[in-house]
Tab-separated table of C-alpha atoms in Angstrom:
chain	number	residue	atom	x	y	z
V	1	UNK	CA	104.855	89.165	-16.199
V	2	UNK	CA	107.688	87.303	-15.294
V	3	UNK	CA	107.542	83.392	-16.464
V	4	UNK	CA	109.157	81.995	-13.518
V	5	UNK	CA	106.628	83.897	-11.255
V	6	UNK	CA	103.680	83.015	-13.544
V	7	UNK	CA	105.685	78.938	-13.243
V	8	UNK	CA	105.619	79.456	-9.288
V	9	UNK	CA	102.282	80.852	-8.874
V	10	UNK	CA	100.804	77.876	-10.870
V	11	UNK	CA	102.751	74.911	-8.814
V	12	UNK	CA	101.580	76.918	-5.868
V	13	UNK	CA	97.796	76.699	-7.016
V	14	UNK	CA	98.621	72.989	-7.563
V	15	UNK	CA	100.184	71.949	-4.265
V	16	UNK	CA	96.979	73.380	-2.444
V	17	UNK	CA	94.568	71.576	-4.589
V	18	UNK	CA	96.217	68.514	-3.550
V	19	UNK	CA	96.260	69.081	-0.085
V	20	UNK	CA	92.701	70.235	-0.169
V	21	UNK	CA	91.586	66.903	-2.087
V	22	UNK	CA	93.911	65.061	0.742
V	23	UNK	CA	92.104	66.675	3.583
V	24	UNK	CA	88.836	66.307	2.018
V	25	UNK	CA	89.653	62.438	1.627
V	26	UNK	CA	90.807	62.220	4.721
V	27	UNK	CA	87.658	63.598	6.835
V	28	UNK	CA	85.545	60.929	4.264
V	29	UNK	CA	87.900	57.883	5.948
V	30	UNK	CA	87.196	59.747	9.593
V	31	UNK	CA	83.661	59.880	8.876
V	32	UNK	CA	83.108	56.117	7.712
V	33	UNK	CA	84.718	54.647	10.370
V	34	UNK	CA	83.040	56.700	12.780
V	35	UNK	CA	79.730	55.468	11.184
V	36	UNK	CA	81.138	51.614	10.889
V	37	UNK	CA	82.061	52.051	14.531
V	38	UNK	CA	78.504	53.284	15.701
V	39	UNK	CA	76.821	50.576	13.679
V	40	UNK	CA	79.238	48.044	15.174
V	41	UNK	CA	77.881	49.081	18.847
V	42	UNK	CA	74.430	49.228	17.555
V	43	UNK	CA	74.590	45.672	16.518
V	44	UNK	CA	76.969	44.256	19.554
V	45	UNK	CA	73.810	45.943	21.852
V	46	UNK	CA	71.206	44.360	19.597
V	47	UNK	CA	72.937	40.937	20.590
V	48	UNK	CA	73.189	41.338	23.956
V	49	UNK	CA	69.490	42.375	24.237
V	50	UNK	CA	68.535	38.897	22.075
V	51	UNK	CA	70.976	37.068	24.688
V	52	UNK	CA	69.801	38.399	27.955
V	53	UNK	CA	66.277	37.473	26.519
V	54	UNK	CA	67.367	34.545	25.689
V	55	UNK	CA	65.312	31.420	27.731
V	56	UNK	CA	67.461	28.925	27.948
V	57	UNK	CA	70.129	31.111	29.674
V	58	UNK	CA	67.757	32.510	32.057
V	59	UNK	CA	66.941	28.530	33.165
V	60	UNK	CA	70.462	28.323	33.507
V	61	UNK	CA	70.688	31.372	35.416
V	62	UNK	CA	67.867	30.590	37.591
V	63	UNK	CA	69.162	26.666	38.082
V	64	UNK	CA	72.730	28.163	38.957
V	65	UNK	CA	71.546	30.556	41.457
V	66	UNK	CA	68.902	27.936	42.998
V	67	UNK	CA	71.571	25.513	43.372
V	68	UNK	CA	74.173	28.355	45.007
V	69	UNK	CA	70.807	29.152	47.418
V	70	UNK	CA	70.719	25.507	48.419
V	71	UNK	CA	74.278	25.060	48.846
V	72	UNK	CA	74.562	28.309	51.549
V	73	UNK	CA	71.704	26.823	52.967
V	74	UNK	CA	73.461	23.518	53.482
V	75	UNK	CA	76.173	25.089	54.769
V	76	UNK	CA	74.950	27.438	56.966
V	77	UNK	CA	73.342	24.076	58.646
V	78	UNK	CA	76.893	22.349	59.147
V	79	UNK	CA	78.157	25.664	60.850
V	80	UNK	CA	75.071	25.542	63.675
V	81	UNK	CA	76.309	21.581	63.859
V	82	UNK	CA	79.965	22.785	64.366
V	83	UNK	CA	81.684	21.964	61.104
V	84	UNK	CA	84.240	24.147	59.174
V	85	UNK	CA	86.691	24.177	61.805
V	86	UNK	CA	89.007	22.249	64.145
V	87	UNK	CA	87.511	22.324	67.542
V	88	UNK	CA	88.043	20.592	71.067
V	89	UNK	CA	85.597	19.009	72.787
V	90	UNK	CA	85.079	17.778	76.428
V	91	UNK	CA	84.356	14.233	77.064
V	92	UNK	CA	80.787	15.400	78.213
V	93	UNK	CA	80.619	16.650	75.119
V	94	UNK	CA	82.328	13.530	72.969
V	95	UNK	CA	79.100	11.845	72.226
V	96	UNK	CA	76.751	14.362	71.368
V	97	UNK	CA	78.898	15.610	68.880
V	98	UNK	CA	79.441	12.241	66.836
V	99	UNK	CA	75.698	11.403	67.041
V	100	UNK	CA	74.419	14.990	65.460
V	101	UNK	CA	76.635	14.341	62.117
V	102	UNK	CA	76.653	12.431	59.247
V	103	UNK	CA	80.890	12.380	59.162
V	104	UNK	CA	82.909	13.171	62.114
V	105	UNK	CA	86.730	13.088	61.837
V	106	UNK	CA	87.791	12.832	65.969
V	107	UNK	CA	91.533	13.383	66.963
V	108	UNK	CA	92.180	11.431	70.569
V	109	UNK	CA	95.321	13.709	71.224
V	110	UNK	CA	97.880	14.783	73.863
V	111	UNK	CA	99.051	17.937	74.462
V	112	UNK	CA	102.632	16.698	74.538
V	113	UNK	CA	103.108	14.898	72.157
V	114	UNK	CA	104.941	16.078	69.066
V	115	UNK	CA	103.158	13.916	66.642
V	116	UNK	CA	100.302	14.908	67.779
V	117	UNK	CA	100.652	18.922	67.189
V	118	UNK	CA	101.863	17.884	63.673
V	119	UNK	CA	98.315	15.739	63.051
V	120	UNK	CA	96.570	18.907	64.506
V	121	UNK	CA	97.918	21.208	61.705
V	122	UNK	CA	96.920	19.226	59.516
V	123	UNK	CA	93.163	18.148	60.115
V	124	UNK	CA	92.769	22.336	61.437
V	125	UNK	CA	93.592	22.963	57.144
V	126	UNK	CA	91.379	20.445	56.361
V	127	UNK	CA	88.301	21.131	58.488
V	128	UNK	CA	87.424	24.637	56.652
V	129	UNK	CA	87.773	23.007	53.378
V	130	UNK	CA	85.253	20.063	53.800
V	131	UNK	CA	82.668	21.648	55.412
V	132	UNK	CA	79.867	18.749	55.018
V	133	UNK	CA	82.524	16.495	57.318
V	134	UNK	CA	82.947	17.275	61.160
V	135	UNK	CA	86.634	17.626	62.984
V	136	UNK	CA	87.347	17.670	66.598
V	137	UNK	CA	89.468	16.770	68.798
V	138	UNK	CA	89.548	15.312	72.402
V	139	UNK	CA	92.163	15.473	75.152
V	140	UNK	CA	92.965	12.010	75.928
V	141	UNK	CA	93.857	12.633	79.596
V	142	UNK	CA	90.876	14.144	80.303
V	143	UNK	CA	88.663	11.223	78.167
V	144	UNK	CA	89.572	8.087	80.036
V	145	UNK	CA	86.212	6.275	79.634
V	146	UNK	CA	86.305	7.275	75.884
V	147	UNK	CA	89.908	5.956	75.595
V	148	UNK	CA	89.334	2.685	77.273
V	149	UNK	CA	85.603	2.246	75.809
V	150	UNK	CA	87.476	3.284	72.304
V	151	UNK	CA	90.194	0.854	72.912
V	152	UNK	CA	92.475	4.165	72.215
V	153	UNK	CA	96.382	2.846	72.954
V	154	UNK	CA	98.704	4.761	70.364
V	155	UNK	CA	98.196	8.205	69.766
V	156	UNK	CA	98.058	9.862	67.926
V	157	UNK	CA	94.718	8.182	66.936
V	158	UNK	CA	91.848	9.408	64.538
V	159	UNK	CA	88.771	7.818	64.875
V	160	UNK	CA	86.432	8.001	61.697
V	161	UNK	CA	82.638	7.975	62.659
V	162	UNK	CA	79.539	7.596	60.001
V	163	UNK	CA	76.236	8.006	61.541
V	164	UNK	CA	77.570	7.865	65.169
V	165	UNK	CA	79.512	4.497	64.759
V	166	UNK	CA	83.640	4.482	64.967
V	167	UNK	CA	83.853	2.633	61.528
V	168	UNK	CA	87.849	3.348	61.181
V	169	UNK	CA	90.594	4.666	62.717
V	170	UNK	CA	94.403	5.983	62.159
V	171	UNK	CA	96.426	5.173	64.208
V	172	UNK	CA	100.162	6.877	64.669
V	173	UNK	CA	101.634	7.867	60.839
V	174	UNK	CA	100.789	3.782	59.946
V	175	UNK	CA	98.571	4.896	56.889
V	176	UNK	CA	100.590	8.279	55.903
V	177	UNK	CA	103.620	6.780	55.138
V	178	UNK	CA	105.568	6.924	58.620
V	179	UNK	CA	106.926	9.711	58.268
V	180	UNK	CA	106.459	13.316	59.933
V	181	UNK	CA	106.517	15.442	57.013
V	182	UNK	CA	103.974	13.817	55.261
V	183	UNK	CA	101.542	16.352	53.780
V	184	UNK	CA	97.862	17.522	54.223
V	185	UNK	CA	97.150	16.534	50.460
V	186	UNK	CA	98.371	12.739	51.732
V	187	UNK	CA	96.337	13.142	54.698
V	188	UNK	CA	93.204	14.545	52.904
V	189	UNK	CA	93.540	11.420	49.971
V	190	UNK	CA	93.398	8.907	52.964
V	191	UNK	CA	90.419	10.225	54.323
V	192	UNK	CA	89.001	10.553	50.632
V	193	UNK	CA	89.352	7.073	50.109
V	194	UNK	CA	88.081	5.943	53.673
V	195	UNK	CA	84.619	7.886	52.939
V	196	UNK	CA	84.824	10.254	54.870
V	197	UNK	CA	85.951	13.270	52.769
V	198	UNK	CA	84.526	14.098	49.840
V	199	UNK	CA	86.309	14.832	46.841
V	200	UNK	CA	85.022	17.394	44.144
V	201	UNK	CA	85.389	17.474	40.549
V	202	UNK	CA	87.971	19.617	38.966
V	203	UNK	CA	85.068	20.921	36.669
V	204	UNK	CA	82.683	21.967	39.931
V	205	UNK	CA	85.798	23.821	41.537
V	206	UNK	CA	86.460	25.792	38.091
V	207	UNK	CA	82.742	26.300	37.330
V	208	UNK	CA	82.002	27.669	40.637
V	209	UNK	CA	84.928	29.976	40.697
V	210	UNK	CA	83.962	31.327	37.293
V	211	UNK	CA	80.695	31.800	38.590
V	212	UNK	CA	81.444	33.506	41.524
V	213	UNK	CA	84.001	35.920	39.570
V	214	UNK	CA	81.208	36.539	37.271
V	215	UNK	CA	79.365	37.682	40.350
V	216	UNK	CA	81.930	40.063	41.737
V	217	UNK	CA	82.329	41.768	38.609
V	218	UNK	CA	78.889	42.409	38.436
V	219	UNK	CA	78.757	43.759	42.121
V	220	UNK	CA	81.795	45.914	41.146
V	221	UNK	CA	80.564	47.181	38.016
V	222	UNK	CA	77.144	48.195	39.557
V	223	UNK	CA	79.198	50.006	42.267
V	224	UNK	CA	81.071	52.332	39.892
V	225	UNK	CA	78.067	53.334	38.243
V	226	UNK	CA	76.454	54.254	41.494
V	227	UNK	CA	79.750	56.205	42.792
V	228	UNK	CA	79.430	57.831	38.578
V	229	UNK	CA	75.923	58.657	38.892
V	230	UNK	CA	76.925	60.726	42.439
């Protein structure tokens, strides 16, 4: 036989042995991590099961969702009182609608007057945002006994009422700075500090906005396994 065959036949047999002991190590690294992969879920499920069992966040759970329950609650009772927008009422009207709430904001306005328009842009931003405080507004012209009862002779002119009783008023831009382009954030800070907006933590805005996203993906995850499962 021919040495150089016999040479070539043997580094033949070699080169396959070491690709055979290279495949075989190979499917032994697939198969481990396959296995460290399915004990990894095992365990991450094992966790969630101890956390969704777990009592303290089911109090929390329960307290959150109580306190979300009260809070529609309370706001569904401002909407039947009015709040959460900007409306106009008649002088009929006037008094029944500062006696029902707690906080109404009341623009004495006319329909002409530039100033006016700008003030109603402003409070119509801020009415859906503070929903516990009441904003209207009230044609002056068609008000007289208001306006002279009121004492109402610059407009335009808000009147702040707590509990049914005018206890301040703006009058013109005096308290905004003057100016025209003054903005709702000024506006809303005025009111803040006269009582009769409320002003919410930075934590409560961010805590219920996580919450509520929490919520959402929960409602869309349940809907893609229903539209899976059809």
């Amino acid at each position: 036989m021919d040495p150089d065959a016999v040479k070539s036949t043997l580094s033949n047999l070699a080169f396959g042995n070491v690709l055979a002991a290279a495949a075989r190590d190979y499917k032994k690294e697939v198969l481990a991590n396959e296995k460290a992969q399915s004990s990894k879920h095992v365990n991450e499920e094992v966790d969630l099961d101890e956390l969704m069992d777990d009592p303290e966040l089911e109090k929390l759970h329960a307290d959150r969702i109580a306190a979300l329950k009260r809070e529609v609650e309370k706001r569904e009772l401002f909407k039947r009182q009015g709040h959460g927008e900007f409306r106009e009422v008649s002088e009929g009207d006037f008094l029944g609608e500062v006696t029902r709430s707690e906080k109404v904001i009341c623009h004495f306005y006319h329909k002409e007057f530039y100033r006016c328009k700008i003030m109603d842009k402003h409070l119509k931003t801020l009415a859906p945002r503070h929903v516990d405080t009441k904003f209207i507004k009230v044609d002056a012209e068609n008000a007289p006994f208001f306006v002279t009862k009121l004492a109402i002779k610059t407009l335009p002119c808000v009147l702040l009422f707590s509990k049914g009783i005018a206890v301040d008023r703006l009058v013109g831009f005096q308290d905004l700075g003057t100016k025209d382009d003054f903005t709702t954030t000024k506006l809303e800070n005025v009111l803040i500090k006269k009582g009769m907006l409320s002003k919410k933590k930075k934590e409560e805005d961010d805590e219920d906005a996580e919450y509520q996203e929490s919520i959402r993906r929960s409602v869309r995850s349940s809907e893609n396994l229903d539209s899976d499962s059809d």
